N, CA, C and O atoms as a MOPAC input file, in Angstrom:
PM7 MOZYME 1SCF
protein

 N     25.37700 1   -16.00000 1   -14.10900 1
 C     24.47000 1   -15.29400 1   -13.21400 1
 C     23.86900 1   -14.09900 1   -13.95600 1
 O     24.57700 1   -13.38300 1   -14.66300 1
 N     22.60500 1   -13.89500 1   -13.79900 1
 C     21.89700 1   -12.81700 1   -14.47400 1
 C     21.95600 1   -11.56900 1   -13.61000 1
 O     21.74600 1   -11.63300 1   -12.39900 1
 N     22.24200 1   -10.43800 1   -14.23300 1
 C     22.24600 1    -9.15500 1   -13.53200 1
 C     20.79800 1    -8.78000 1   -13.23500 1
 O     19.97400 1    -8.70600 1   -14.14700 1
 N     20.48400 1    -8.54100 1   -11.95400 1
 C     19.10300 1    -8.21700 1   -11.59200 1
 C     18.63100 1    -6.92700 1   -12.23200 1
 O     17.45500 1    -6.81200 1   -12.57600 1
 N     19.51600 1    -5.95100 1   -12.40300 1
 C     19.11200 1    -4.70000 1   -13.05000 1
 C     18.69700 1    -4.94900 1   -14.48400 1
 O     17.73900 1    -4.34500 1   -14.96800 1
 N     19.41200 1    -5.83800 1   -15.17200 1
 C     19.03600 1    -6.16600 1   -16.54900 1
 C     17.68900 1    -6.87000 1   -16.55400 1
 O     16.85200 1    -6.60700 1   -17.41800 1
 N     17.47700 1    -7.75400 1   -15.60600 1
 C     16.21000 1    -8.48400 1   -15.55300 1
 C     15.04800 1    -7.52600 1   -15.36400 1
 O     14.02200 1    -7.65100 1   -16.03100 1
 N     15.20500 1    -6.57000 1   -14.45900 1
 C     14.12900 1    -5.60900 1   -14.22900 1
 C     13.87800 1    -4.75700 1   -15.45800 1
 O     12.72700 1    -4.45700 1   -15.77500 1
 N     14.92900 1    -4.36400 1   -16.15500 1
 C     14.77200 1    -3.52400 1   -17.33700 1
 C     14.18100 1    -4.29400 1   -18.50100 1
 O     13.60600 1    -3.69300 1   -19.40900 1
 N     14.31100 1    -5.61700 1   -18.49200 1
 C     13.79600 1    -6.43400 1   -19.58100 1
 C     12.45100 1    -7.07300 1   -19.21700 1
 O     12.16900 1    -8.20100 1   -19.62300 1
 N     11.64000 1    -6.36600 1   -18.46700 1
 C     10.32100 1    -6.87500 1   -18.14000 1
 C     10.24300 1    -7.44900 1   -16.74900 1
 O      9.15400 1    -7.63800 1   -16.20800 1
 N     11.39000 1    -7.72900 1   -16.16900 1
 C     11.42400 1    -8.17600 1   -14.78200 1
 C     11.05800 1    -9.63800 1   -14.62400 1
 O     10.40500 1   -10.23700 1   -15.47900 1
 N     11.48800 1   -10.18700 1   -13.52400 1
 C     11.15200 1   -11.56300 1   -13.19800 1
 C      9.98900 1   -11.56800 1   -12.21500 1
 O      9.67100 1   -10.54800 1   -11.60400 1
 N      9.37200 1   -12.71200 1   -12.07500 1
 C      8.23800 1   -12.81100 1   -11.15100 1
 C      8.64800 1   -12.48100 1    -9.73400 1
 O      7.90400 1   -11.82200 1    -9.00800 1
 N      9.82600 1   -12.93300 1    -9.33100 1
 C     10.30000 1   -12.65800 1    -7.97600 1
 C     10.49000 1   -11.16500 1    -7.75600 1
 O     10.15500 1   -10.65000 1    -6.68900 1
 N     11.02600 1   -10.46000 1    -8.75400 1
 C     11.23300 1    -9.01000 1    -8.63200 1
 C      9.89200 1    -8.28500 1    -8.51300 1
 O      9.73700 1    -7.37900 1    -7.69400 1
 N      8.93200 1    -8.69000 1    -9.33400 1
 C      7.60800 1    -8.06300 1    -9.26800 1
 C      6.91100 1    -8.35800 1    -7.95200 1
 O      6.22900 1    -7.49800 1    -7.39500 1
 N      7.08600 1    -9.57400 1    -7.45800 1
 C      6.49700 1    -9.94000 1    -6.17800 1
 C      7.12800 1    -9.12300 1    -5.05000 1
 O      6.43400 1    -8.68100 1    -4.13400 1
 N      8.45100 1    -8.92400 1    -5.12100 1
 C      9.13500 1    -8.10200 1    -4.12000 1
 C      8.64900 1    -6.66600 1    -4.17100 1
 O      8.43400 1    -6.04700 1    -3.12900 1
 N      8.47100 1    -6.12400 1    -5.38500 1
 C      7.96000 1    -4.75400 1    -5.51700 1
 C      6.55400 1    -4.64400 1    -4.94300 1
 O      6.21600 1    -3.67000 1    -4.27100 1
 N      5.75100 1    -5.65000 1    -5.21700 1
 C      4.37900 1    -5.65100 1    -4.70800 1
 C      4.38000 1    -5.73900 1    -3.17900 1
 O      3.62100 1    -5.03800 1    -2.51000 1
 N      5.23300 1    -6.59800 1    -2.64100 1
 C      5.31700 1    -6.73300 1    -1.18500 1
 C      5.81700 1    -5.44700 1    -0.53500 1
 O      5.33400 1    -5.06100 1     0.52900 1
 N      6.78100 1    -4.78100 1    -1.17000 1
 C      7.26800 1    -3.50400 1    -0.63100 1
 C      6.16500 1    -2.46100 1    -0.64600 1
 O      6.01700 1    -1.69900 1     0.31000 1
 N      5.39100 1    -2.41900 1    -1.72300 1
 C      4.28800 1    -1.45500 1    -1.80800 1
 C      3.25000 1    -1.72700 1    -0.72100 1
 O      2.74900 1    -0.79400 1    -0.09300 1
 N      2.92700 1    -2.99800 1    -0.49900 1
 C      1.95000 1    -3.33700 1     0.54100 1
 C      2.52800 1    -3.05400 1     1.92500 1
 O      1.80700 1    -2.59500 1     2.81200 1
 N      3.80400 1    -3.31900 1     2.11800 1
 C      4.44200 1    -3.00600 1     3.40600 1
 C      4.37800 1    -1.51900 1     3.69800 1
 O      4.15800 1    -1.11000 1     4.83700 1
 N      4.57100 1    -0.71800 1     2.66800 1
 C      4.48600 1     0.73000 1     2.82800 1
 C      3.08500 1     1.14400 1     3.27100 1
 O      2.93100 1     2.02200 1     4.12000 1
 N      2.07200 1     0.51400 1     2.69800 1
 C      0.68700 1     0.80200 1     3.08000 1
 C      0.45400 1     0.42000 1     4.53900 1
 O     -0.16900 1     1.17100 1     5.29000 1
 N      0.95400 1    -0.74800 1     4.93700 1
 C      0.80000 1    -1.17500 1     6.33900 1
 C      1.50400 1    -0.20400 1     7.28700 1
 O      0.95800 1     0.16200 1     8.32800 1
 N      2.71800 1     0.21100 1     6.92100 1
 C      3.47800 1     1.12800 1     7.77700 1
 C      2.77500 1     2.46900 1     7.90500 1
 O      2.66900 1     3.02000 1     9.00100 1
 N      2.30100 1     2.98800 1     6.79200 1
 C      1.59100 1     4.26300 1     6.84300 1
 C      0.30000 1     4.14700 1     7.64700 1
 O     -0.06500 1     5.07200 1     8.37200 1
 N     -0.38600 1     3.02300 1     7.52200 1
 C     -1.58900 1     2.79500 1     8.32400 1
 C     -1.27000 1     2.77200 1     9.81100 1
 O     -2.03500 1     3.29500 1    10.62200 1
 N     -0.14300 1     2.16800 1    10.17200 1
 C      0.28300 1     2.14900 1    11.56200 1
 C      0.57700 1     3.56000 1    12.05300 1
 O      0.18400 1     3.93400 1    13.15800 1
 N      1.27100 1     4.34300 1    11.22500 1
 C      1.59100 1     5.73100 1    11.58800 1
 C      0.31000 1     6.53200 1    11.81000 1
 O      0.21900 1     7.30900 1    12.76000 1
 N     -0.66900 1     6.34500 1    10.94500 1
 C     -1.94300 1     7.05800 1    11.09900 1
 C     -2.64300 1     6.67500 1    12.39700 1
 O     -3.17500 1     7.53300 1    13.10100 1
 N     -2.64000 1     5.39300 1    12.70800 1
 C     -3.27200 1     4.93900 1    13.94400 1
 C     -2.58300 1     5.54800 1    15.16000 1
 O     -3.24800 1     6.01800 1    16.08300 1
 N     -1.26300 1     5.54200 1    15.15900 1
 C     -0.51100 1     6.10500 1    16.28400 1
 C     -0.74800 1     7.62100 1    16.40300 1
 O     -0.88900 1     8.15400 1    17.50400 1
 N     -0.78800 1     8.29300 1    15.26400 1
 C     -1.03200 1     9.74000 1    15.29200 1
 C     -2.43100 1    10.03300 1    15.84200 1
 O     -2.61200 1    10.97900 1    16.60900 1
 N     -3.40900 1     9.23000 1    15.45400 1
 C     -4.77200 1     9.41200 1    15.97600 1
 C     -4.83300 1     9.16600 1    17.48200 1
 O     -5.51300 1     9.89100 1    18.20900 1
 N     -4.12700 1     8.15100 1    17.93800 1
 C     -4.09600 1     7.89200 1    19.37900 1
 C     -3.48600 1     9.07000 1    20.13400 1
 O     -3.96600 1     9.45300 1    21.20100 1
 N     -2.42200 1     9.63700 1    19.56800 1
 C     -1.81100 1    10.81100 1    20.19300 1
 C     -2.78900 1    11.98800 1    20.19800 1
 O     -2.92700 1    12.69500 1    21.19600 1
 N     -3.46100 1    12.18000 1    19.06300 1
 C     -4.40200 1    13.29600 1    18.96000 1
 C     -5.61200 1    13.12200 1    19.88000 1
 O     -6.24700 1    14.10800 1    20.25200 1
 N     -5.93600 1    11.88900 1    20.24600 1
 C     -7.01800 1    11.67300 1    21.21500 1
 C     -6.70800 1    12.35300 1    22.54600 1
 O     -7.61100 1    12.84200 1    23.22500 1
 N     -5.43100 1    12.38100 1    22.91500 1
 C     -5.04700 1    12.97200 1    24.19500 1
 C     -4.45300 1    14.36900 1    24.06300 1
 O     -4.26200 1    15.06500 1    25.06000 1
 N     -4.15700 1    14.78200 1    22.81400 1
 C     -3.58100 1    16.11100 1    22.56200 1
 C     -4.30400 1    16.76200 1    21.37500 1
 O     -3.66800 1    17.05600 1    20.36200 1
 N     -5.60000 1    16.98800 1    21.47900 1
 C     -6.39100 1    17.44200 1    20.32000 1
 C     -6.02800 1    18.83700 1    19.81100 1
 O     -6.41200 1    19.19200 1    18.69600 1
 N     -5.30700 1    19.63000 1    20.58600 1
 C     -4.96000 1    20.99300 1    20.15800 1
 C     -3.53500 1    21.11300 1    19.62800 1
 O     -3.07600 1    22.22200 1    19.35600 1
 N     -2.83500 1    20.00600 1    19.47900 1
 C     -1.44600 1    20.02600 1    18.99200 1
 C     -1.44900 1    20.20600 1    17.47500 1
 O     -1.62400 1    19.24700 1    16.72200 1
 N     -1.25500 1    21.44400 1    17.04400 1
 C     -1.34400 1    21.76400 1    15.61400 1
 C     -0.27700 1    21.04000 1    14.79500 1
 O     -0.53200 1    20.63500 1    13.66100 1
 N      0.90600 1    20.87700 1    15.36100 1
 C      1.97300 1    20.16800 1    14.64800 1
 C      1.56500 1    18.70900 1    14.40100 1
 O      1.81600 1    18.16300 1    13.32700 1
 N      0.94200 1    18.09200 1    15.39400 1
 C      0.47200 1    16.71500 1    15.24800 1
 C     -0.67800 1    16.63200 1    14.24000 1
 O     -0.76300 1    15.67500 1    13.47000 1
 N     -1.53600 1    17.60800 1    14.24600 1
 C     -2.64600 1    17.64600 1    13.28100 1
 C     -2.10100 1    17.76000 1    11.86000 1
 O     -2.57300 1    17.07500 1    10.95300 1
 N     -1.11100 1    18.62200 1    11.66900 1
 C     -0.48600 1    18.78000 1    10.35000 1
 C      0.22000 1    17.49500 1     9.91900 1
 O      0.14000 1    17.08800 1     8.76000 1
 N      0.91800 1    16.85800 1    10.87800 1
 C      1.61100 1    15.59200 1    10.59800 1
 C      0.60600 1    14.52200 1    10.17300 1
 O      0.83200 1    13.80600 1     9.19800 1
 N     -0.49800 1    14.41700 1    10.90200 1
 C     -1.52900 1    13.45100 1    10.56400 1
 C     -2.07500 1    13.70200 1     9.15500 1
 O     -2.24300 1    12.76500 1     8.37500 1
 N     -2.34900 1    14.96400 1     8.83500 1
 C     -2.87900 1    15.30200 1     7.50600 1
 C     -1.88100 1    14.92000 1     6.41100 1
 O     -2.26600 1    14.40500 1     5.36200 1
 N     -0.60500 1    15.17600 1     6.66500 1
 C      0.44000 1    14.84300 1     5.68700 1
 C      0.53100 1    13.32300 1     5.49300 1
 O      0.59300 1    12.83900 1     4.36300 1
 N      0.54000 1    12.58500 1     6.59500 1
 C      0.64700 1    11.13200 1     6.50900 1
 C     -0.61300 1    10.51200 1     5.90500 1
 O     -0.53800 1     9.50000 1     5.20800 1
 N     -1.75100 1    11.11300 1     6.16900 1
 C     -3.00400 1    10.62400 1     5.57900 1
 C     -2.96000 1    10.76000 1     4.06000 1
 O     -3.42100 1     9.87800 1     3.33600 1
 N     -2.40300 1    11.86800 1     3.58500 1
 C     -2.26100 1    12.06900 1     2.13700 1
 C     -1.29400 1    11.04700 1     1.53400 1
 O     -1.55000 1    10.50700 1     0.45800 1
 N     -0.18700 1    10.78300 1     2.22500 1
 C      0.76400 1     9.77300 1     1.75500 1
 C      0.11700 1     8.39100 1     1.72000 1
 O      0.34600 1     7.62100 1     0.78800 1
 N     -0.68600 1     8.07800 1     2.72600 1
 C     -1.38500 1     6.79600 1     2.77800 1
 C     -2.36300 1     6.67600 1     1.61200 1
 O     -2.42300 1     5.64400 1     0.94400 1
 N     -3.11500 1     7.72600 1     1.38000 1
 C     -4.08000 1     7.74000 1     0.27700 1
 C     -3.36200 1     7.54600 1    -1.06000 1
 O     -3.82800 1     6.78700 1    -1.91100 1
 N     -2.23900 1     8.22500 1    -1.24500 1
 C     -1.46000 1     8.08400 1    -2.48300 1
 C     -0.91300 1     6.66800 1    -2.63900 1
 O     -0.93500 1     6.11000 1    -3.73600 1
 N     -0.42100 1     6.08800 1    -1.54500 1
 C      0.12700 1     4.73300 1    -1.60700 1
 C     -0.95900 1     3.72500 1    -1.97400 1
 O     -0.72300 1     2.82000 1    -2.77400 1
 N     -2.14100 1     3.87900 1    -1.39500 1
 C     -3.27700 1     2.99400 1    -1.71800 1
 C     -3.65100 1     3.14800 1    -3.18900 1
 O     -3.86900 1     2.15800 1    -3.88700 1
 N     -3.72500 1     4.38700 1    -3.65200 1
 C     -4.11800 1     4.64700 1    -5.03300 1
 C     -3.09800 1     4.07800 1    -6.02200 1
 O     -3.47700 1     3.46600 1    -7.02000 1
 N     -1.81100 1     4.27700 1    -5.74800 1
 C     -0.77200 1     3.73500 1    -6.63700 1
 C     -0.82500 1     2.21200 1    -6.66100 1
 O     -0.72800 1     1.60200 1    -7.72500 1
 N     -0.97600 1     1.60600 1    -5.50400 1
 C     -1.06100 1     0.14700 1    -5.44500 1
 C     -2.27400 1    -0.34300 1    -6.23200 1
 O     -2.17400 1    -1.27900 1    -7.02600 1
 N     -3.40500 1     0.28900 1    -6.00800 1
 C     -4.64100 1    -0.12200 1    -6.68400 1
 C     -4.52100 1     0.03400 1    -8.19900 1
 O     -5.01200 1    -0.80900 1    -8.94900 1
 N     -3.88400 1     1.08500 1    -8.64500 1
 C     -3.72200 1     1.30100 1   -10.08300 1
 C     -2.80300 1     0.27400 1   -10.72400 1
 O     -3.00300 1    -0.09900 1   -11.88000 1
 N     -1.80100 1    -0.18800 1    -9.98900 1
 C     -0.81600 1    -1.10300 1   -10.57000 1
 C     -1.14500 1    -2.57200 1   -10.30700 1
 O     -1.01300 1    -3.40200 1   -11.20700 1
 N     -1.56900 1    -2.90300 1    -9.08900 1
 C     -1.76300 1    -4.30000 1    -8.71700 1
 C     -3.21900 1    -4.70600 1    -8.55400 1
 O     -3.53800 1    -5.89500 1    -8.56400 1
 N     -4.09200 1    -3.73900 1    -8.40700 1
 C     -5.49700 1    -4.05200 1    -8.20300 1
 C     -5.99000 1    -3.45000 1    -6.90200 1
 O     -5.19600 1    -2.96500 1    -6.09500 1
 N     -7.28300 1    -3.48000 1    -6.69800 1
 C     -7.88300 1    -2.85000 1    -5.53300 1
 C     -7.34100 1    -3.40800 1    -4.22100 1
 O     -7.08200 1    -4.60600 1    -4.10100 1
 N     -7.17800 1    -2.53500 1    -3.25300 1
 C     -6.72500 1    -2.92500 1    -1.92300 1
 C     -7.92600 1    -3.22700 1    -1.04100 1
 O     -7.87900 1    -4.12700 1    -0.20300 1
 N     -8.97600 1    -2.49000 1    -1.23000 1
 C    -10.20300 1    -2.69700 1    -0.45400 1
 C    -11.38400 1    -2.29600 1    -1.32600 1
 O    -11.21200 1    -1.91000 1    -2.48200 1
 N    -12.56200 1    -2.38900 1    -0.77300 1
 C    -13.76600 1    -2.14700 1    -1.57000 1
 C    -13.86800 1    -0.72000 1    -2.09200 1
 O    -14.55600 1    -0.47900 1    -3.08400 1
 N    -13.19400 1     0.23600 1    -1.44000 1
 C    -13.28500 1     1.61400 1    -1.91300 1
 C    -12.47400 1     1.83700 1    -3.17800 1
 O    -12.67600 1     2.83400 1    -3.87200 1
 N    -11.54800 1     0.91300 1    -3.49300 1
 C    -10.75200 1     1.02100 1    -4.71300 1
 C    -11.33900 1     0.22200 1    -5.86200 1
 O    -10.80700 1     0.24900 1    -6.97200 1
 N    -12.41900 1    -0.48100 1    -5.61200 1
 C    -12.99500 1    -1.33700 1    -6.62500 1
 C    -13.96000 1    -0.55400 1    -7.51100 1
 O    -14.81300 1     0.18700 1    -7.02300 1
 N    -13.80900 1    -0.73000 1    -8.79600 1
 C    -14.71300 1    -0.11900 1    -9.77200 1
 C    -15.19300 1    -1.21900 1   -10.72200 1
 O    -14.72900 1    -2.35700 1   -10.64400 1
 N    -16.10400 1    -0.88400 1   -11.59800 1
 C    -16.55500 1    -1.85600 1   -12.59300 1
 C    -15.40700 1    -2.29000 1   -13.49800 1
 O    -15.38400 1    -3.42400 1   -13.97700 1
 N    -14.45100 1    -1.38500 1   -13.73400 1
 C    -13.34000 1    -1.68900 1   -14.62700 1
 C    -12.33200 1    -2.64900 1   -13.99700 1
 O    -11.71700 1    -3.43300 1   -14.72000 1
 N    -12.14300 1    -2.61600 1   -12.69400 1
 C    -11.11400 1    -3.46100 1   -12.08300 1
 C    -11.69900 1    -4.55000 1   -11.18400 1
 O    -10.97300 1    -5.15600 1   -10.39800 1
 N    -12.97900 1    -4.79800 1   -11.29200 1
 C    -13.62100 1    -5.79400 1   -10.43700 1
 C    -12.94300 1    -7.15300 1   -10.54800 1
 O    -12.70500 1    -7.81300 1    -9.53600 1
 N    -12.63000 1    -7.57700 1   -11.77500 1
 C    -12.05500 1    -8.91000 1   -11.93800 1
 C    -10.65800 1    -8.99200 1   -11.35400 1
 O    -10.21900 1   -10.07200 1   -10.96000 1
 N     -9.94800 1    -7.86800 1   -11.29000 1
 C     -8.64600 1    -7.88200 1   -10.62200 1
 C     -8.85300 1    -8.20400 1    -9.14200 1
 O     -8.06100 1    -8.93300 1    -8.54400 1
 N     -9.90600 1    -7.66500 1    -8.56200 1
 C    -10.22100 1    -7.90100 1    -7.15200 1
 C    -10.47500 1    -9.38800 1    -6.91800 1
 O    -10.00500 1    -9.95300 1    -5.93000 1
 N    -11.21200 1   -10.01500 1    -7.81900 1
 C    -11.57700 1   -11.41600 1    -7.67100 1
 C    -10.40400 1   -12.33600 1    -8.02200 1
 O    -10.20700 1   -13.36700 1    -7.38000 1
 N     -9.63000 1   -11.96300 1    -9.03600 1
 C     -8.58900 1   -12.83900 1    -9.56200 1
 C     -7.28100 1   -12.78900 1    -8.77600 1
 O     -6.50200 1   -13.74000 1    -8.83900 1
 N     -7.01600 1   -11.71600 1    -8.04200 1
 C     -5.75600 1   -11.63500 1    -7.30800 1
 C     -5.83100 1   -12.48000 1    -6.04800 1
 O     -6.89800 1   -12.62600 1    -5.45300 1
 N     -4.69200 1   -13.03700 1    -5.64300 1
 C     -4.70700 1   -13.85600 1    -4.42800 1
 C     -4.99000 1   -13.01200 1    -3.19200 1
 O     -4.62600 1   -11.83700 1    -3.12400 1
 N     -5.63300 1   -13.62300 1    -2.23500 1
 C     -5.87100 1   -12.97300 1    -0.95400 1
 C     -4.53700 1   -12.87800 1    -0.21000 1
 O     -3.62200 1   -13.65000 1    -0.49500 1
 N     -4.41100 1   -11.95100 1     0.73300 1
 C     -3.13200 1   -11.78900 1     1.43100 1
 C     -2.59000 1   -13.09300 1     2.02000 1
 O     -1.37700 1   -13.30400 1     1.99800 1
 N     -3.43100 1   -13.95800 1     2.53700 1
 C     -2.97100 1   -15.19900 1     3.13700 1
 C     -2.58200 1   -16.25100 1     2.10000 1
 O     -2.01500 1   -17.29000 1     2.43900 1
 N     -2.89600 1   -15.96800 1     0.81500 1
 C     -2.53200 1   -16.90000 1    -0.25400 1
 C     -1.20400 1   -16.53800 1    -0.91800 1
 O     -0.69200 1   -17.30900 1    -1.73000 1
 N     -0.64300 1   -15.38300 1    -0.58500 1
 C      0.60900 1   -14.94400 1    -1.20700 1
 C      1.79900 1   -15.63800 1    -0.54500 1
 O      1.80000 1   -15.92500 1     0.65200 1
 N      2.81400 1   -15.89400 1    -1.37900 1
 C      4.03400 1   -16.50400 1    -0.88300 1
 C      4.91300 1   -15.42600 1    -0.26100 1
 O      4.95100 1   -14.28800 1    -0.72700 1
 N      5.61500 1   -15.80800 1     0.79700 1
 C      6.59400 1   -14.89500 1     1.39500 1
 C      7.86500 1   -14.92200 1     0.56600 1
 O      8.22600 1   -15.95200 1    -0.00400 1
 N      8.53900 1   -13.78100 1     0.50400 1
 C      9.80700 1   -13.71100 1    -0.24100 1
 C     10.97100 1   -13.78700 1     0.70500 1
 O     12.12300 1   -13.74500 1     0.27200 1

């Protein structure tokens, strides 16, 4: 049996990289959900400064997660696409084409 830590340190296996990619995308989805919920709350409580600060903090985390994902795996959406990474956008599988782990 191969030690998974050794596999990751030696370039990693496809399954490990796919799991890392899925975790990164899951984090983006979760943060997006948090932002949506915070906005819904702020619709009814627009003067709640603590909620406004929380939203700003989570928005920054979401932006960072998108940027890290885009830098490592390729663009997440059209705002992350540049002339340099265009082919990554075209060559990577669409979300519905990815295998579940």
